[in-house]
Structures are given as structure tokens and as C-alpha cells.
C-alpha positions as a Markdown table, in Angstrom:
| # | Residue | x | y | z |
|---|---|---|---|---|
| 1 | Unk | -5.8 | -11.9 | 4.2 |
| 2 | Unk | -2.1 | -11.8 | 3.3 |
| 3 | Unk | 0.3 | -9.5 | 5.1 |
| 4 | Unk | 3.9 | -9.2 | 5.2 |
| 5 | Unk | 5.2 | -8.6 | 8.7 |
| 6 | Unk | 8.6 | -8.5 | 10.3 |
| 7 | Unk | 9.5 | -11.2 | 12.8 |
| 8 | Unk | 10.4 | -10.0 | 16.4 |
| 9 | Unk | 13.1 | -12.6 | 16.9 |
| 10 | Unk | 14.6 | -13.0 | 13.5 |
| 11 | Unk | 14.1 | -9.4 | 12.0 |
| 12 | Unk | 13.4 | -10.4 | 8.5 |
| 13 | Unk | 10.2 | -10.0 | 6.5 |
| 14 | Unk | 7.8 | -12.9 | 5.7 |
| 15 | Unk | 4.3 | -13.2 | 4.3 |
| 16 | Unk | 1.6 | -14.8 | 6.4 |
| 17 | Unk | -2.2 | -15.3 | 6.1 |
| 18 | Unk | -3.8 | -13.2 | 9.0 |
| 19 | Unk | -6.9 | -13.9 | 10.7 |
| 20 | Unk | -8.4 | -11.2 | 13.1 |
| 21 | Unk | -10.3 | -12.5 | 16.0 |
| 22 | Unk | -12.1 | -10.6 | 18.8 |
| 23 | Unk | -8.8 | -10.5 | 21.0 |
| 24 | Unk | -6.0 | -11.7 | 18.9 |
| 25 | Unk | -4.4 | -11.9 | 15.4 |
| 26 | Unk | -3.6 | -15.4 | 14.2 |
| 27 | Unk | -1.1 | -15.9 | 11.4 |
| 28 | Unk | -0.5 | -18.9 | 9.1 |
| 29 | Unk | 2.1 | -20.2 | 6.7 |
| 30 | Unk | 1.2 | -21.2 | 3.2 |
| 31 | Unk | 2.8 | -24.2 | 1.9 |
| 32 | Unk | 2.4 | -25.6 | -1.5 |
| 33 | Unk | -0.4 | -23.3 | -2.3 |
| 34 | Unk | -2.3 | -24.2 | 0.9 |
| 35 | Unk | -2.9 | -22.8 | 4.4 |
| 36 | Unk | -1.5 | -24.9 | 7.1 |
| 37 | Unk | -4.3 | -26.0 | 9.6 |
| 38 | Unk | -2.6 | -24.7 | 12.7 |
| 39 | Unk | -1.5 | -21.1 | 13.2 |
| 40 | Unk | 2.2 | -20.2 | 13.0 |
| 41 | Unk | 1.7 | -17.6 | 15.9 |
| 42 | Unk | -0.6 | -15.2 | 17.6 |
| 43 | Unk | -0.5 | -11.6 | 18.6 |
| 44 | Unk | -2.6 | -10.8 | 21.7 |
| 45 | Unk | -4.4 | -7.6 | 21.3 |
| 46 | Unk | -5.4 | -7.1 | 25.0 |
| 47 | Unk | -3.2 | -3.9 | 26.1 |
| 48 | Unk | -1.8 | -3.4 | 22.5 |
| 49 | Unk | -1.2 | -0.1 | 21.2 |
| 50 | Unk | -1.4 | 0.7 | 17.3 |
| 51 | Unk | 0.5 | 3.1 | 15.5 |
| 52 | Unk | -0.8 | 3.9 | 12.0 |
| 53 | Unk | 0.5 | 5.4 | 9.8 |
| 54 | Unk | 3.9 | 4.2 | 10.9 |
| 55 | Unk | 6.8 | 5.7 | 9.1 |
| 56 | Unk | 9.8 | 3.9 | 10.8 |
| 57 | Unk | 10.8 | 2.2 | 7.4 |
| 58 | Unk | 11.3 | 4.6 | 4.6 |
| 59 | Unk | 11.0 | 2.0 | 1.9 |
| 60 | Unk | 7.6 | 0.8 | 3.5 |
| 61 | Unk | 5.3 | 3.4 | 3.7 |
| 62 | Unk | 2.1 | 1.5 | 4.3 |
| 63 | Unk | 2.8 | -0.1 | 7.7 |
| 64 | Unk | 0.9 | -0.7 | 10.8 |
| 65 | Unk | 2.9 | -1.1 | 14.1 |
| 66 | Unk | 1.6 | -3.1 | 17.0 |
| 67 | Unk | 3.0 | -2.8 | 20.3 |
| 68 | Unk | 1.9 | -5.6 | 23.0 |
| 69 | Unk | 1.5 | -5.0 | 26.6 |
| 70 | Unk | 4.9 | -7.1 | 27.1 |
| 71 | Unk | 6.7 | -4.4 | 24.7 |
| 72 | Unk | 6.9 | -6.6 | 21.5 |
| 73 | Unk | 6.8 | -4.8 | 18.4 |
| 74 | Unk | 5.1 | -6.3 | 15.3 |
| 75 | Unk | 5.2 | -4.5 | 11.9 |
| 76 | Unk | 2.4 | -5.3 | 9.3 |
| 77 | Unk | 2.6 | -4.1 | 5.9 |
| 78 | Unk | -0.4 | -3.5 | 3.5 |
| 79 | Unk | -0.7 | -3.2 | -0.3 |
| 80 | Unk | -2.6 | 0.1 | -0.4 |
| 81 | Unk | -3.5 | 3.0 | 1.7 |
| 82 | Unk | -7.1 | 1.8 | 1.8 |
| 83 | Unk | -6.2 | -1.7 | 2.8 |
| 84 | Unk | -4.0 | -0.4 | 5.7 |
| 85 | Unk | -6.6 | 1.9 | 6.9 |
| 86 | Unk | -9.3 | -0.8 | 6.9 |
| 87 | Unk | -7.0 | -3.3 | 8.9 |
| 88 | Unk | -6.1 | -0.6 | 11.3 |
| 89 | Unk | -9.7 | 0.5 | 12.0 |
| 90 | Unk | -10.8 | -3.3 | 12.6 |
| 91 | Unk | -7.6 | -4.0 | 14.8 |
| 92 | Unk | -8.4 | -0.9 | 16.7 |
| 93 | Unk | -12.0 | -1.9 | 17.2 |
| 94 | Unk | -10.9 | -5.2 | 18.5 |
| 95 | Unk | -8.3 | -3.7 | 20.9 |
| 96 | Unk | -11.0 | -1.3 | 22.5 |
| 97 | Unk | -13.8 | -3.6 | 22.2 |
| 98 | Unk | -14.3 | -4.1 | 26.0 |
| 99 | Unk | -13.7 | -0.4 | 26.6 |
| 100 | Unk | -16.7 | 1.6 | 25.1 |
| 101 | Unk | -15.6 | 4.8 | 26.7 |
| 102 | Unk | -12.3 | 4.8 | 24.8 |
| 103 | Unk | -14.2 | 3.9 | 21.5 |
| 104 | Unk | -16.6 | 7.0 | 21.9 |
| 105 | Unk | -13.2 | 9.2 | 22.5 |
| 106 | Unk | -11.8 | 7.9 | 19.3 |
| 107 | Unk | -14.8 | 8.7 | 17.3 |
| 108 | Unk | -15.0 | 12.2 | 18.9 |
| 109 | Unk | -11.5 | 13.0 | 18.2 |
| 110 | Unk | -11.9 | 11.7 | 14.7 |
| 111 | Unk | -15.0 | 13.9 | 14.0 |
| 112 | Unk | -13.5 | 17.1 | 15.3 |
| 113 | Unk | -11.0 | 19.4 | 13.7 |
| 114 | Unk | -9.0 | 22.6 | 15.0 |
| 115 | Unk | -5.4 | 23.5 | 14.3 |
| 116 | Unk | -3.2 | 22.7 | 17.3 |
| 117 | Unk | -2.7 | 25.6 | 19.6 |
| 118 | Unk | 0.8 | 27.3 | 19.2 |
| 119 | Unk | 1.4 | 25.5 | 15.9 |
| 120 | Unk | 1.6 | 27.6 | 12.8 |
| 121 | Unk | 1.7 | 26.6 | 9.2 |
| 122 | Unk | 5.4 | 27.9 | 9.1 |
| 123 | Unk | 6.2 | 25.4 | 12.0 |
| 124 | Unk | 4.7 | 22.6 | 10.1 |
| 125 | Unk | 6.7 | 23.3 | 6.9 |
| 126 | Unk | 9.9 | 23.8 | 8.9 |
| 127 | Unk | 9.2 | 20.3 | 10.3 |
| 128 | Unk | 8.6 | 18.8 | 6.8 |
| 129 | Unk | 12.0 | 20.3 | 5.7 |
| 130 | Unk | 14.0 | 18.6 | 8.4 |
| 131 | Unk | 16.4 | 16.1 | 6.8 |
| 132 | Unk | 15.9 | 13.3 | 9.4 |
| 133 | Unk | 12.2 | 13.6 | 10.5 |
| 134 | Unk | 10.7 | 15.5 | 7.6 |
| 135 | Unk | 8.7 | 14.3 | 4.7 |
| 136 | Unk | 10.8 | 12.1 | 2.2 |
| 137 | Unk | 11.4 | 13.7 | -1.1 |
| 138 | Unk | 11.6 | 11.3 | -4.1 |
| 139 | Unk | 11.6 | 11.2 | -7.9 |
| 140 | Unk | 8.3 | 10.4 | -9.4 |
| 141 | Unk | 7.0 | 9.7 | -12.9 |
| 142 | Unk | 3.7 | 11.3 | -14.3 |
| 143 | Unk | 2.5 | 11.0 | -17.9 |
| 144 | Unk | 6.1 | 10.0 | -18.9 |
| 145 | Unk | 7.8 | 13.1 | -17.1 |
| 146 | Unk | 10.0 | 12.7 | -14.4 |
| 147 | Unk | 9.9 | 15.0 | -11.3 |
| 148 | Unk | 12.4 | 15.5 | -8.7 |
| 149 | Unk | 12.1 | 16.1 | -5.0 |
| 150 | Unk | 8.3 | 15.4 | -4.8 |
| 151 | Unk | 6.0 | 13.7 | -2.4 |
| 152 | Unk | 2.7 | 12.2 | -2.9 |
| 153 | Unk | -0.7 | 13.4 | -1.4 |
| 154 | Unk | -1.1 | 10.4 | 0.7 |
| 155 | Unk | 2.5 | 10.5 | 1.8 |
| 156 | Unk | 1.9 | 14.1 | 3.2 |
| 157 | Unk | -1.4 | 12.9 | 4.9 |
| 158 | Unk | 0.7 | 10.0 | 6.6 |
| 159 | Unk | 3.3 | 12.3 | 7.6 |
| 160 | Unk | 1.0 | 15.1 | 9.3 |
| 161 | Unk | -0.8 | 12.3 | 11.1 |
| 162 | Unk | 2.2 | 10.5 | 12.2 |
| 163 | Unk | 3.7 | 13.8 | 13.6 |
| 164 | Unk | 0.6 | 14.5 | 15.6 |
| 165 | Unk | -0.4 | 17.6 | 13.5 |
| 166 | Unk | -3.7 | 15.8 | 12.6 |
| 167 | Unk | -5.8 | 13.0 | 14.1 |
| 168 | Unk | -7.8 | 11.8 | 11.1 |
| 169 | Unk | -7.2 | 11.8 | 7.4 |
| 170 | Unk | -9.8 | 14.3 | 6.9 |
| 171 | Unk | -8.0 | 16.6 | 9.3 |
| 172 | Unk | -4.7 | 16.0 | 7.5 |
| 173 | Unk | -6.3 | 16.9 | 4.1 |
| 174 | Unk | -7.6 | 20.1 | 5.3 |
| 175 | Unk | -4.1 | 21.0 | 6.8 |
| 176 | Unk | -2.6 | 20.2 | 3.4 |
| 177 | Unk | -5.1 | 22.3 | 1.5 |
| 178 | Unk | -4.1 | 25.2 | 3.9 |
| 179 | Unk | -0.4 | 24.5 | 3.1 |
| 180 | Unk | -1.4 | 24.9 | -0.6 |
| 181 | Unk | -3.6 | 27.9 | -0.2 |
| 182 | Unk | -0.8 | 29.7 | 1.6 |
| 183 | Unk | 1.6 | 28.8 | -1.4 |
| 184 | Unk | 3.9 | 26.5 | 0.8 |
| 185 | Unk | 3.4 | 23.5 | -1.2 |
| 186 | Unk | 2.1 | 23.3 | -5.1 |
| 187 | Unk | 0.9 | 20.5 | -7.3 |
| 188 | Unk | 2.8 | 19.0 | -10.0 |
| 189 | Unk | 1.7 | 16.6 | -12.7 |
| 190 | Unk | -1.7 | 16.1 | -14.4 |
| 191 | Unk | -3.9 | 14.7 | -11.5 |
| 192 | Unk | -3.0 | 17.1 | -8.5 |
| 193 | Unk | -2.9 | 20.1 | -11.0 |
| 194 | Unk | -6.3 | 19.3 | -12.2 |
| 195 | Unk | -7.7 | 18.8 | -8.8 |
| 196 | Unk | -6.4 | 22.3 | -7.9 |
| 197 | Unk | -8.9 | 23.8 | -10.3 |
| 198 | Unk | -11.7 | 22.1 | -8.6 |
| 199 | Unk | -14.5 | 24.5 | -7.2 |
| 200 | Unk | -15.1 | 22.3 | -4.2 |
| 201 | Unk | -12.3 | 23.3 | -1.7 |
| 202 | Unk | -12.4 | 19.7 | -0.1 |
| 203 | Unk | -11.3 | 18.3 | -3.3 |
| 204 | Unk | -8.4 | 20.6 | -4.2 |
| 205 | Unk | -5.8 | 18.5 | -2.4 |
| 206 | Unk | -5.8 | 14.7 | -3.2 |
| 207 | Unk | -5.2 | 12.1 | -0.4 |
| 208 | Unk | -3.8 | 9.8 | -3.2 |
| 209 | Unk | -0.5 | 8.0 | -3.8 |
| 210 | Unk | -0.6 | 9.2 | -7.7 |
| 211 | Unk | -1.0 | 12.8 | -7.0 |
| 212 | Unk | 2.3 | 14.6 | -6.7 |
| 213 | Unk | 3.4 | 17.8 | -4.8 |
| 214 | Unk | 6.4 | 19.7 | -4.1 |
| 215 | Unk | 7.6 | 22.7 | -1.9 |
| 216 | Unk | 6.7 | 25.8 | -3.6 |
| 217 | Unk | 10.3 | 27.3 | -3.1 |
| 218 | Unk | 11.7 | 24.2 | -5.0 |
| 219 | Unk | 13.2 | 24.7 | -8.6 |
| 220 | Unk | 10.9 | 24.3 | -11.5 |
| 221 | Unk | 10.2 | 20.7 | -12.3 |
| 222 | Unk | 13.1 | 18.9 | -14.1 |
| 223 | Unk | 11.4 | 16.5 | -16.3 |
| 224 | Unk | 12.3 | 14.3 | -19.4 |
| 225 | Unk | 10.1 | 13.9 | -22.4 |
| 226 | Unk | 8.3 | 10.6 | -23.1 |
| 227 | Unk | 10.9 | 9.7 | -25.7 |
| 228 | Unk | 13.6 | 9.8 | -23.3 |
| 229 | Unk | 12.2 | 7.6 | -20.6 |
| 230 | Unk | 13.5 | 4.0 | -20.6 |
| 231 | Unk | 11.0 | 1.5 | -21.7 |
| 232 | Unk | 11.0 | -0.3 | -18.1 |
| 233 | Unk | 10.3 | 3.0 | -16.5 |
| 234 | Unk | 7.7 | 3.8 | -19.1 |
| 235 | Unk | 5.6 | 0.5 | -18.3 |
| 236 | Unk | 5.8 | 1.3 | -14.5 |
| 237 | Unk | 4.2 | 4.7 | -15.1 |
| 238 | Unk | 0.7 | 3.6 | -15.9 |
| 239 | Unk | -2.2 | 4.4 | -13.7 |
| 240 | Unk | -2.7 | 1.8 | -10.9 |
| 241 | Unk | -5.9 | 0.1 | -11.2 |
| 242 | Unk | -5.7 | -2.7 | -8.7 |
| 243 | Unk | -3.1 | -4.1 | -6.4 |
| 244 | Unk | -3.2 | -6.9 | -3.7 |
| 245 | Unk | -1.5 | -10.1 | -2.6 |
| 246 | Unk | -1.9 | -13.2 | -4.6 |
| 247 | Unk | -0.2 | -16.7 | -4.7 |
| 248 | Unk | 1.6 | -17.6 | -7.8 |
| 249 | Unk | 2.9 | -20.8 | -9.2 |
| 250 | Unk | 6.6 | -20.5 | -10.2 |
| 251 | Unk | 7.5 | -21.4 | -13.8 |
| 252 | Unk | 10.7 | -23.5 | -13.2 |
| 253 | Unk | 10.3 | -25.1 | -9.6 |
| 254 | Unk | 6.4 | -24.9 | -9.7 |
| 255 | Unk | 6.5 | -23.8 | -6.1 |
| 256 | Unk | 3.9 | -21.3 | -4.8 |
| 257 | Unk | 4.8 | -17.9 | -3.5 |
| 258 | Unk | 2.9 | -15.0 | -2.3 |
| 259 | Unk | 3.6 | -11.9 | -4.4 |
| 260 | Unk | 2.2 | -8.5 | -4.4 |
| 261 | Unk | 0.5 | -8.0 | -7.7 |
| 262 | Unk | 0.0 | -4.3 | -9.3 |
| 263 | Unk | -2.1 | -3.8 | -12.4 |
| 264 | Unk | -1.6 | -0.8 | -14.4 |
| 265 | Unk | -3.4 | 0.7 | -17.4 |
| 266 | Unk | -1.9 | 3.0 | -20.1 |
| 267 | Unk | 0.2 | 1.1 | -20.8 |
| 268 | Unk | -1.5 | -2.2 | -19.6 |
| 269 | Unk | 1.0 | -4.3 | -17.5 |
| 270 | Unk | 0.6 | -6.6 | -14.7 |
| 271 | Unk | 3.7 | -6.7 | -12.5 |
| 272 | Unk | 4.5 | -8.9 | -9.4 |
| 273 | Unk | 6.9 | -8.0 | -6.5 |
| 274 | Unk | 8.4 | -10.1 | -3.5 |
| 275 | Unk | 7.0 | -8.5 | -0.6 |
| 276 | Unk | 9.9 | -9.7 | 1.7 |
| 277 | Unk | 12.3 | -7.8 | 0.0 |
| 278 | Unk | 13.2 | -4.3 | 1.0 |
| 279 | Unk | 13.7 | -2.8 | -2.5 |
| 280 | Unk | 10.5 | -1.9 | -4.3 |
| 281 | Unk | 11.3 | -3.4 | -7.7 |
| 282 | Unk | 9.2 | -6.0 | -9.7 |
| 283 | Unk | 10.6 | -9.6 | -9.8 |
| 284 | Unk | 8.4 | -10.1 | -13.0 |
| 285 | Unk | 5.5 | -8.7 | -15.2 |
| 286 | Unk | 4.2 | -8.7 | -18.6 |
| 287 | Unk | 2.2 | -6.8 | -21.1 |
| 288 | Unk | -1.6 | -7.6 | -20.9 |
| 289 | Unk | -2.1 | -6.9 | -24.6 |
| 290 | Unk | -3.3 | -10.1 | -26.4 |
| 291 | Unk | -3.6 | -11.9 | -23.1 |
| 292 | Unk | -6.3 | -14.5 | -22.2 |
| 293 | Unk | -7.6 | -14.6 | -18.6 |
| 294 | Unk | -9.9 | -17.1 | -17.2 |
| 295 | Unk | -11.2 | -18.8 | -14.0 |
| 296 | Unk | -10.2 | -22.5 | -13.3 |
| 297 | Unk | -12.6 | -24.9 | -11.8 |
| 298 | Unk | -12.1 | -25.7 | -8.0 |
| 299 | Unk | -12.9 | -29.4 | -8.3 |
| 300 | Unk | -9.8 | -31.2 | -8.7 |
| 301 | Unk | -6.2 | -30.0 | -9.8 |
| 302 | Unk | -6.3 | -28.4 | -13.3 |
| 303 | Unk | -3.6 | -29.5 | -15.9 |
| 304 | Unk | -0.4 | -27.4 | -15.4 |
| 305 | Unk | -1.1 | -26.8 | -11.7 |
| 306 | Unk | 1.3 | -28.6 | -9.2 |
| 307 | Unk | 0.5 | -29.1 | -5.4 |
| 308 | Unk | -2.6 | -29.6 | -3.4 |
| 309 | Unk | -3.8 | -25.9 | -3.8 |
| 310 | Unk | -6.6 | -24.1 | -1.9 |
| 311 | Unk | -8.6 | -23.2 | -4.8 |
| 312 | Unk | -10.0 | -19.9 | -6.4 |
| 313 | Unk | -7.4 | -20.3 | -9.2 |
| 314 | Unk | -7.3 | -18.3 | -12.6 |
| 315 | Unk | -5.1 | -18.4 | -15.6 |
| 316 | Unk | -3.4 | -15.8 | -17.7 |
| 317 | Unk | -2.0 | -16.8 | -21.0 |
| 318 | Unk | 0.2 | -14.1 | -22.7 |
| 319 | Unk | 0.4 | -13.5 | -26.4 |
| 320 | Unk | 3.7 | -15.4 | -26.4 |
| 321 | Unk | 1.8 | -18.5 | -24.9 |
| 322 | Unk | 3.3 | -18.2 | -21.4 |
| 323 | Unk | 1.0 | -19.6 | -18.7 |
| 324 | Unk | 0.6 | -18.0 | -15.3 |
| 325 | Unk | -1.4 | -19.8 | -12.5 |
| 326 | Unk | -2.5 | -17.3 | -9.8 |
| 327 | Unk | -4.4 | -18.2 | -6.7 |
| 328 | Unk | -6.9 | -15.6 | -5.0 |
| 329 | Unk | -7.9 | -15.8 | -1.4 |
| 330 | Unk | -11.5 | -16.2 | -2.2 |
| 331 | Unk | -13.9 | -16.7 | -5.3 |
| 332 | Unk | -15.0 | -12.9 | -4.9 |
| 333 | Unk | -11.5 | -11.8 | -5.1 |
| 334 | Unk | -10.8 | -13.9 | -8.2 |
| 335 | Unk | -13.9 | -12.3 | -9.8 |
| 336 | Unk | -12.7 | -8.9 | -9.1 |
| 337 | Unk | -9.2 | -9.5 | -10.5 |
| 338 | Unk | -10.6 | -11.3 | -13.8 |
| 339 | Unk | -12.9 | -8.4 | -14.3 |
| 340 | Unk | -10.3 | -5.8 | -13.6 |
| 341 | Unk | -7.9 | -7.4 | -16.1 |
| 342 | Unk | -10.1 | -8.3 | -19.1 |
| 343 | Unk | -10.9 | -4.8 | -20.3 |
| 344 | Unk | -6.9 | -4.2 | -20.4 |
| 345 | Unk | -6.3 | -7.1 | -22.8 |
């Protein structure tokens, strides 16, 4: 699949098509909407160490770090926590494929849980407050209200694992629930507050990028009403329904670029981002109300499409008659996107 990664020679970010084999990761360039036949490079997995979650880049919370046995670092970025964890699991399996004892030890560690000796919840909270290595506090939007100095459930889980307070996400969720029970942190916003009322202790804390939390000692939420929220902020506040990397044809130059697409509901918008840029701002997007979405035949090049494209194309026509041509990585992925978009039009 598509993953942005940082080059180890020129330290810029680029998007490549990655293929995981038993002993290596191959990556390919996409030119004119089509994957080049020969790989641009490879990452040998023998002797590699993997770090996931990797929190070395504040603006890129969904990173996987690979360090080869020659001490070359590669940073790969995913679209969602689920995608990141899936890639990390498969890469870890490939790294340890020839070492069954290590695989058994990994499974044993992930399936066991106990609070680390000599570590108290107070110690964890003190580390969370640290200005340089603690959890990053951000402004977040929920149901049209803006909250200051918050963090998401999945961000806290990532932080607990990366700071070795937990081995697995289950362990980290258990720790986070203990922090909430002891009133060190508290839920804010609709999703996390509703989960807090759950009768099942394992569901009170949400390992989710849309569930918001804050330190219990923080001042009461500083929110603004929906009427005061700028329209551009409002359209980005909808619930994320689907996200992933797709190839999009430009409107002017008609060239094909990999973009990260984020599909939101209430309000229904489709935004796309340049994954090579540091700032997490859309480079384009449109309302889905009144849109038409349909698959394009793979035999031949449809009218309006330029280049010898790979296939798996679909088209979105907005109510203003703007045509967007988008390419998925497979027929199954194309169907998934169309089915996710249609109910929102």
C-alpha cells in the first residue's frame, strides 16, 4: 500500500508504494498514475528493530520507525492507528520469522499485564506533565465546541507504550482507565463522556482518535458555541468515516498525485491532504451533498482521464459540476470508498 516515508539521504517526505516480502520491504515510485516496474529501493529486515508507536515527530503521530542493522533509520507514516498497527504487526512478523522463540516471547508479553514495579500512577502523571517528553496537549473540536489543552485516547495509549509503561494497547487502555478512576484525567466531549457511563470497565476509556481527555486539574473547558466556529473549522469537525491514501488527478496540469483522503460525516465532506507536507491542513476538499459517485471501467482510458493509469478508477461529480478522478489501489478498495461516500451524498 501507499505510505509516506522520510528518505535517509535527503531528509524530505515522499509517498511510495510499499510491498512487504518475507525478508525485505520494497518501495516503488508512481509515475503518471502507474507504478513503475522496478523498485526504487528496499529495506532489508534481517536484524531490523521496529519502534511503534514512534513519537519522534510531533506533527506525525502515526509513525513506524525501522532501524536496520547498519543503523539506517526509516520512518513510515500511516493514515490511521489501525493501519499503522496492522503494518507494524506484519513487519514484526517478517523480522522475527526465522526466530520462533522471539515470536513466542512477543506473544507472551502482549498477553500478560501487570503494573511495572516501583512505578506509581503519580509517577506516570508527572511524566505526562513534562514539557519536553510528556504528552502533547492540543486544541480539539467536538460537536462544534473547541477544547484547550486536551489529548486523544489513542494519543495517550501511544504515549504510554512509547514510554515503556505498557507493552500492548490493552495494557495501556487498562492503565489509562486506572488514571481516570483515580481522577488524574477526565473525559471531555461527547464520545469520551458517554463511554465513561458504560457499565463495562474495559469500555470506559476509549483508544480512539476522536475521544478527548484532559488533566483533571486543568481549568474547566473553554469552548465556543457552534455559531462562533468558522465554517472551515466546522466542516473539519465531522466524524471521520474513512481515511486512506488514493491517487488523484489534478484539475489543471492533469498529473497524478498521491493524497491522503479523509471522509467525514455531519457535515459530509471529503478532504484531501498532501502527505509530504508537515502541516496537517487540507490542500482541497468539497461538500458531498448532491454529489454523484461511480466506478469507471478499467478497459481503456475513460474520457477526462489523462495518462496510462493503473486502473481501479472512480469519479465524483459535485453539485457544481466539478469532476474528480480518483484511483484506488485495488477493486475492493474502490468499492469500499464508493460505498462509504454514497450514503453521504
